[in-house]
Coordinates of C-alpha atoms and ligand atoms in Angstrom, one line a residue:
X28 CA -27.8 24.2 18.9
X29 CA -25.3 23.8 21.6
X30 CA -21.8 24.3 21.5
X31 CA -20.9 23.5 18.1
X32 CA -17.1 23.7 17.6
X33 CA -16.4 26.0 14.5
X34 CA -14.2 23.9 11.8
X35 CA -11.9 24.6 8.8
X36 CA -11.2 21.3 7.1
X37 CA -7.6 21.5 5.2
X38 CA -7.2 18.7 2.2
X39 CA -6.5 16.9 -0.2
X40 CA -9.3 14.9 -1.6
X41 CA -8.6 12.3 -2.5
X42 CA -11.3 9.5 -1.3
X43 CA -10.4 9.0 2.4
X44 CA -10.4 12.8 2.5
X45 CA -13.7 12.9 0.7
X46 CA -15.2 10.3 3.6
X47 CA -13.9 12.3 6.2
X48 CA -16.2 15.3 4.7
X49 CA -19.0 12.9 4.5
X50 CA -18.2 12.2 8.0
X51 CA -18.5 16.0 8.8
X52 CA -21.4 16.8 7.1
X53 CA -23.4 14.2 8.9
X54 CA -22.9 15.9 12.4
X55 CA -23.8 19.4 11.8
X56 CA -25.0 19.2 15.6
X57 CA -21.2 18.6 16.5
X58 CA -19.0 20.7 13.5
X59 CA -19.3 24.4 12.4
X60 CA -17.9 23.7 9.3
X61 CA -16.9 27.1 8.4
X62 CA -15.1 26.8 5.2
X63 CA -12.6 24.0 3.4
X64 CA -9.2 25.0 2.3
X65 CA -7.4 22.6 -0.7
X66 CA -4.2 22.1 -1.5
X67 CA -2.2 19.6 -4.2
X68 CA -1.4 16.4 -3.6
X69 CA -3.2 13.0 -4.0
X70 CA -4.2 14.3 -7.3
X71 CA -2.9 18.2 -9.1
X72 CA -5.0 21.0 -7.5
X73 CA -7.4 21.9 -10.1
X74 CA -9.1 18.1 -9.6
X75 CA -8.3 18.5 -5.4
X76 CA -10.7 21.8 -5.4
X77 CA -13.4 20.5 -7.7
X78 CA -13.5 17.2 -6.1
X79 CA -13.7 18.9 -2.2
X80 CA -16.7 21.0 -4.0
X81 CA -18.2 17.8 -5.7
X82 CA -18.1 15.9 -2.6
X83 CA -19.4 19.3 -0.4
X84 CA -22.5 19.0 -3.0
X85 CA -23.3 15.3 -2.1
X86 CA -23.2 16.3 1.4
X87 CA -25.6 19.2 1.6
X88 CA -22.9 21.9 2.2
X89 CA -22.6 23.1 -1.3
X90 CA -23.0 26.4 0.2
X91 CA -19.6 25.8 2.3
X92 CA -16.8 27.7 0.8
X93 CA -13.9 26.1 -1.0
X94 CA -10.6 28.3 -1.3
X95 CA -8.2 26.7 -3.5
X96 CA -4.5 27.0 -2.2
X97 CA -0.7 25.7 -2.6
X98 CA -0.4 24.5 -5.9
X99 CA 3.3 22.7 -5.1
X100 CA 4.6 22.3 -1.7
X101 CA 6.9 25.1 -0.1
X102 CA 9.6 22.4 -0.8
X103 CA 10.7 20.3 -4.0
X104 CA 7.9 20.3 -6.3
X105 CA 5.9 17.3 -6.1
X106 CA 6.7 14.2 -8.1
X107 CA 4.3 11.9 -9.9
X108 CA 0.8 11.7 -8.6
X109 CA 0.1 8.2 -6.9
X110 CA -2.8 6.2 -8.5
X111 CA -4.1 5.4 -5.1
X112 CA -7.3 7.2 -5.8
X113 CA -7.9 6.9 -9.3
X114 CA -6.9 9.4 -12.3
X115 CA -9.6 12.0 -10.9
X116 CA -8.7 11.4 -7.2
X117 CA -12.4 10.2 -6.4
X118 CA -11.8 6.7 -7.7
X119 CA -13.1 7.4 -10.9
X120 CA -16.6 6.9 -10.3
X121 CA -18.3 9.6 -12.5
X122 CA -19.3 11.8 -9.4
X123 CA -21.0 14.7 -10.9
X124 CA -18.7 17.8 -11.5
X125 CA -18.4 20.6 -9.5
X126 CA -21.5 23.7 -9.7
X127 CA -19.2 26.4 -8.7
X128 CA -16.1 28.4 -8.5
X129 CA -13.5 28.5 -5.9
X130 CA -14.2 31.1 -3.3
X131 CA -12.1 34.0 -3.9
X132 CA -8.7 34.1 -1.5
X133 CA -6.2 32.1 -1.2
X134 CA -6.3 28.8 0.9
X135 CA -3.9 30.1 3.3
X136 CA -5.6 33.8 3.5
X137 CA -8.9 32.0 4.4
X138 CA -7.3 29.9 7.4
X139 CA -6.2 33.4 8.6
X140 CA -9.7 35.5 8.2
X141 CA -11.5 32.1 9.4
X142 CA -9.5 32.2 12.2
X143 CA -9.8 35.5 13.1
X144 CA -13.8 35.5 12.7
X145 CA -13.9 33.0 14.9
X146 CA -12.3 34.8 18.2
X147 CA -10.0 32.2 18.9
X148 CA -12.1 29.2 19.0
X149 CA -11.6 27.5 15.4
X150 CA -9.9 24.3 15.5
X151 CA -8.2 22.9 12.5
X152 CA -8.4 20.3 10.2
X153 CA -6.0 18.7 8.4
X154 CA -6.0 15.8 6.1
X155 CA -3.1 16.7 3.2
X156 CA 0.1 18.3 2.8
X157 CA 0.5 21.0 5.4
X158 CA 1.3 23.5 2.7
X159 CA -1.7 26.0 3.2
X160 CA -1.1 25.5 7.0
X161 CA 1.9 26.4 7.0
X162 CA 1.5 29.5 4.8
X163 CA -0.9 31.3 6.7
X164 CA 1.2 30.9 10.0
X165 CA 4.0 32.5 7.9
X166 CA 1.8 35.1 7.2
X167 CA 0.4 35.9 10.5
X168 CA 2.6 35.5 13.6
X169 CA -0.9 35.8 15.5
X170 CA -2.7 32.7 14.2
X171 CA -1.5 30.2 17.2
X172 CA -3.2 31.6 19.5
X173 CA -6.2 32.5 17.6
X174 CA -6.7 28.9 16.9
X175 CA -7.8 25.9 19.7
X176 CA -6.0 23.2 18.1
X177 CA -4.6 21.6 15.0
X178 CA -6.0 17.3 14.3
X179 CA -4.1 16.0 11.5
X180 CA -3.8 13.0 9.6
X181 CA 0.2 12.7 8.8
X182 CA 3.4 11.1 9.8
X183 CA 4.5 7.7 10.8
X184 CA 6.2 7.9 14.5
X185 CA 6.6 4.5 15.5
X186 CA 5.5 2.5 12.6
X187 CA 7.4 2.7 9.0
X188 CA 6.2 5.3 6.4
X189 CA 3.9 4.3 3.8
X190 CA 5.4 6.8 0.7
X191 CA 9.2 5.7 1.9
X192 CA 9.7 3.5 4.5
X193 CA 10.7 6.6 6.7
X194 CA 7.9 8.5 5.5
X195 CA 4.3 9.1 5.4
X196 CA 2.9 10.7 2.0
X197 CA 1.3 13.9 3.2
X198 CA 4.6 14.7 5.4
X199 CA 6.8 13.1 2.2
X200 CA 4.9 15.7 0.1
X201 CA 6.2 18.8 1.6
X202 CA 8.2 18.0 5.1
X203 CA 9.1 22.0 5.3
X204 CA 5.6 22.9 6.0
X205 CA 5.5 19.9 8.7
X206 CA 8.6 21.1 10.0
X207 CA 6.6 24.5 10.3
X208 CA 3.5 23.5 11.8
X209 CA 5.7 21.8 13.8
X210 CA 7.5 23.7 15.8
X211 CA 4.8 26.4 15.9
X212 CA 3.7 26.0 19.7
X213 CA 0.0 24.7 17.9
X214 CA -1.9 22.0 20.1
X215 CA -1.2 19.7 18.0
X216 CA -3.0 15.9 17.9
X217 CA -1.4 13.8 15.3
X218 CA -3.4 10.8 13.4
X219 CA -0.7 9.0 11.8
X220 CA -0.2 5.4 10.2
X221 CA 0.4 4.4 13.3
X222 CA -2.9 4.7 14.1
X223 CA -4.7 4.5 10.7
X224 CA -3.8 1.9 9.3
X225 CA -6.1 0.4 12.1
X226 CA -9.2 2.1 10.4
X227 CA -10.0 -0.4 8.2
X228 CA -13.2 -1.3 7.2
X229 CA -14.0 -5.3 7.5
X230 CA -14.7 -7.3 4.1
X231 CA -18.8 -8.2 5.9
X232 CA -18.9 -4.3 5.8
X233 CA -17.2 -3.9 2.4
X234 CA -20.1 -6.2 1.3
X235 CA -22.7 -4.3 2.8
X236 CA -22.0 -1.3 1.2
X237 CA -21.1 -1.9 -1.9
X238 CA -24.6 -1.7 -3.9
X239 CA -26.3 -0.7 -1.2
X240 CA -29.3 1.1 -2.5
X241 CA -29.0 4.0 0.5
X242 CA -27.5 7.0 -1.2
X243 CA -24.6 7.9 1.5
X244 CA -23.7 4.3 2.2
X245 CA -24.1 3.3 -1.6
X246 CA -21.5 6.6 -2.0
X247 CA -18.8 5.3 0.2
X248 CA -19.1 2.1 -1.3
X249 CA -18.4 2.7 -4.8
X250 CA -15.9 5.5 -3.4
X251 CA -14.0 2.8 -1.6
X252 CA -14.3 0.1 -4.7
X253 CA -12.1 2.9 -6.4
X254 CA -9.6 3.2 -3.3
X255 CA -6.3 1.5 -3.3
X256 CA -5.7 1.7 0.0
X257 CA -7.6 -0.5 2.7
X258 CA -7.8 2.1 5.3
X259 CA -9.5 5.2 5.8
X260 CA -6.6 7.4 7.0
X261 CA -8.3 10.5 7.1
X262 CA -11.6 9.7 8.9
X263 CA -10.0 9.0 11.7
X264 CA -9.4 13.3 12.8
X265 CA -13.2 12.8 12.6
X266 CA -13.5 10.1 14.5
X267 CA -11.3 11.7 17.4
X268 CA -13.1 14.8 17.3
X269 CA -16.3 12.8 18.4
X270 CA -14.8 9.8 20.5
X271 CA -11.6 10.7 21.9
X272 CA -12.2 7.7 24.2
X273 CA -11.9 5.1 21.6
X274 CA -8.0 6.1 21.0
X275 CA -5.0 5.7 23.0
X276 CA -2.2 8.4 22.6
X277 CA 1.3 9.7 23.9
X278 CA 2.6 12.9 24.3
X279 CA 6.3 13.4 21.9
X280 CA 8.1 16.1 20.6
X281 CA 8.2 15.3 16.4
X282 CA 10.6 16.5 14.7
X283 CA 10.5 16.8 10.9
X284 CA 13.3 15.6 8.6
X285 CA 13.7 18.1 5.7
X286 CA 17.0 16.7 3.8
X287 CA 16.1 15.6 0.5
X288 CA 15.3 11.7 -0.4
X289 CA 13.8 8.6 1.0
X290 CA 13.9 10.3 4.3
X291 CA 12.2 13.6 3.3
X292 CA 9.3 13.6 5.9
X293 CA 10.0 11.8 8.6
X294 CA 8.7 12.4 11.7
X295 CA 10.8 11.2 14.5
X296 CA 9.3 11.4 17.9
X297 CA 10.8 11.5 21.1
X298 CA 8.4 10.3 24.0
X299 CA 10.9 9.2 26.8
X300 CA 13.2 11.5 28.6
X301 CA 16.4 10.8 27.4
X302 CA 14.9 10.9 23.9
X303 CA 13.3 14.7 24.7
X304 CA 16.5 15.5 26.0
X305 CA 14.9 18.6 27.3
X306 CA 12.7 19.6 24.6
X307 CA 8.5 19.4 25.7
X308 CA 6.3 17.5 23.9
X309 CA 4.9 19.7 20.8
X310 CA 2.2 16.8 20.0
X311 CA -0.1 14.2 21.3
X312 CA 0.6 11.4 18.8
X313 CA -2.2 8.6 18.7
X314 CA -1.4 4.7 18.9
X315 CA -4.2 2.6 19.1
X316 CA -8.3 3.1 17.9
X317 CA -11.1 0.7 18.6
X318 CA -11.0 -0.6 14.7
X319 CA -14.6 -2.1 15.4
X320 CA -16.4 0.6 17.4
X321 CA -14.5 3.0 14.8
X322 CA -16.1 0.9 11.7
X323 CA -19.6 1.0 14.1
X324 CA -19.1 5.1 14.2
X325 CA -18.6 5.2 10.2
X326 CA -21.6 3.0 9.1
X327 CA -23.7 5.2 11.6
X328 CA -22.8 8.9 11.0
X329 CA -23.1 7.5 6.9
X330 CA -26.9 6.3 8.0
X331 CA -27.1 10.0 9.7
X332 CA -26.8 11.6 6.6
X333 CA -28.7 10.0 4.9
X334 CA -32.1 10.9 7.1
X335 CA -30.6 14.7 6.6
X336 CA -30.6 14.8 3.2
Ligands
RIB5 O1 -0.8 8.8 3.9 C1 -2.2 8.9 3.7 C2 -2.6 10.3 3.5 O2 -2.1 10.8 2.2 C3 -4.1 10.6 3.4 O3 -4.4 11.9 3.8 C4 -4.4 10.4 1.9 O4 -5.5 11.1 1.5 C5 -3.1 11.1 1.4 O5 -3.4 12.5 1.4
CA6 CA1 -5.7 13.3 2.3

């Protein structure tokens, strides 16, 4: 196959997370997917790991390994789990339960050995806390340069937070690791609300998928009916990773507020001179995504999956 670009998908799952796998799996001809690292936080991380396995299974990769990682954030320990997914983080559809174990290692060791198998090329994924992420690059001063790039879904630069109304929930979970992946020197691309809460998915293609007999699309639709959340935050690192061109962007320099309270996770970007005050961008932070060529994208990588499996 030609130049597949070797993956490690970071998460959460969570059911925008677990469509942004689905979204993986269907283009193998695209994504390495070389192994999935979890940490906590739409749900605790016992249900995080078993659901990125259960989903992994649906998708054909049940052979992809899953490392289970941070258990609490490298900050406060998280507060009450948000219902936005459903007690079991998959909308509580009854998906069936994991087959196997956690690979052995530590979500953050297995971002470091990942990246170092893959001789500099892996690019990273990120769709939770940045907890695991920002562990391994504690551990090893060498991993920025042995990776090509970090696409996340996190923050809120221009657009109010959707946790607090500074702050976006996967930076509000743990804004020391974002303050660490941060200011890391990474090559950094960041999908935040102020572009997902564009990816929505219209109520004609609600409609079509929920009950839809196809197996992937019938998936997504009972996985969304369980959603509380009208847009598919995470899917959209996907959908940059195949179709740059359907996003507009802007270079900034984000910094990461760490005091404690409603501001916790901020990420405040500077994008105009005065603002960078001398400081280089350390992010390209995207604004805008074609909602209906995006929607077009989803429904079609779902319907490529489906003839693979
Ligand atoms: O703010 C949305 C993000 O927080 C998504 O990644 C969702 O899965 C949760 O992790
Ligand atoms: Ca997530």
């Amino acid at each position: 196959m030609a130049d597949r670009r070797p993956i490690l998908l970071d998460c959460d799952p969570g059911v925008d997370d677990a469509l942004a796998i689905l979204w993986l799996a269907a283009h193998p001809e695209l994504f390495d997917l070389r192994a999935v690292t979890v940490a906590a936080g739409n749900v605790g991380l016992e249900l995080t790991v078993a659901n990125a396995q259960r989903v992994l299974d649906l998708a054909g990769l049940g052979d992809i390994p899953v490392h289970a990682g941070a258990f609490r954030p490298i900050g406060a320990p998280r507060g009450k789990i948000s219902m936005v997914h459903g007690k079991d983080g998959l909308g509580d559809i009854g998906l069936p339960p994991a087959t196997r174990p956690p690979a052995a290692g530590h979500g953050a060791q297995a971002i470091i050995d990942t990246a170092h198998s893959a001789g500099g090329r892996l690019h990273l994924v990120a769709t939770g806390p940045l907890t695991n992420i920002a562990l391994a690059l504690l551990l090893d001063p060498e991993l920025p340069s042995l990776i090509d790039g970090l696409t996340l879904m996190g923050g809120a630069a221009f657009v109010p937070g959707n946790t607090t109304p500074a702050a976006e929930f996967n930076f509000h979970v743990d804004p020391q690791a974002a303050r660490i992946v941060f200011e890391n020197g990474i090559d950094i691309t960041m999908a935040g609300l102020d572009v997902t809460r564009q990816a929505v998915i219209s109520p004609q293609v609600m409609a079509q998928l929920s009950g839809h007999d196809a197996p992937m699309r019938g998936l997504c639709g009972k996985l969304l009916k369980g959603y509380r959340d009208p847009c598919l935050h995470d899917s959209v690192v996907v959908a940059w990773l195949m179709a740059p061109q359907l996003f507009e962007s802007v270079p900034a320099h984000v910094a990461i507020t760490c005091v404690p309270g409603e501001i916790a996770g901020q990420s405040v970007a500077a994008t105009t001179e005065r603002h960078l005050a001398g400081r280089s961008p350390n992010a390209t932070i995207l604004t805008r995504l074609d909602q209906r060529k995006f929607e077009a994208m989803f429904l079609s990588s779902m319907q490529a999956l489906e003839r693979r499996l």
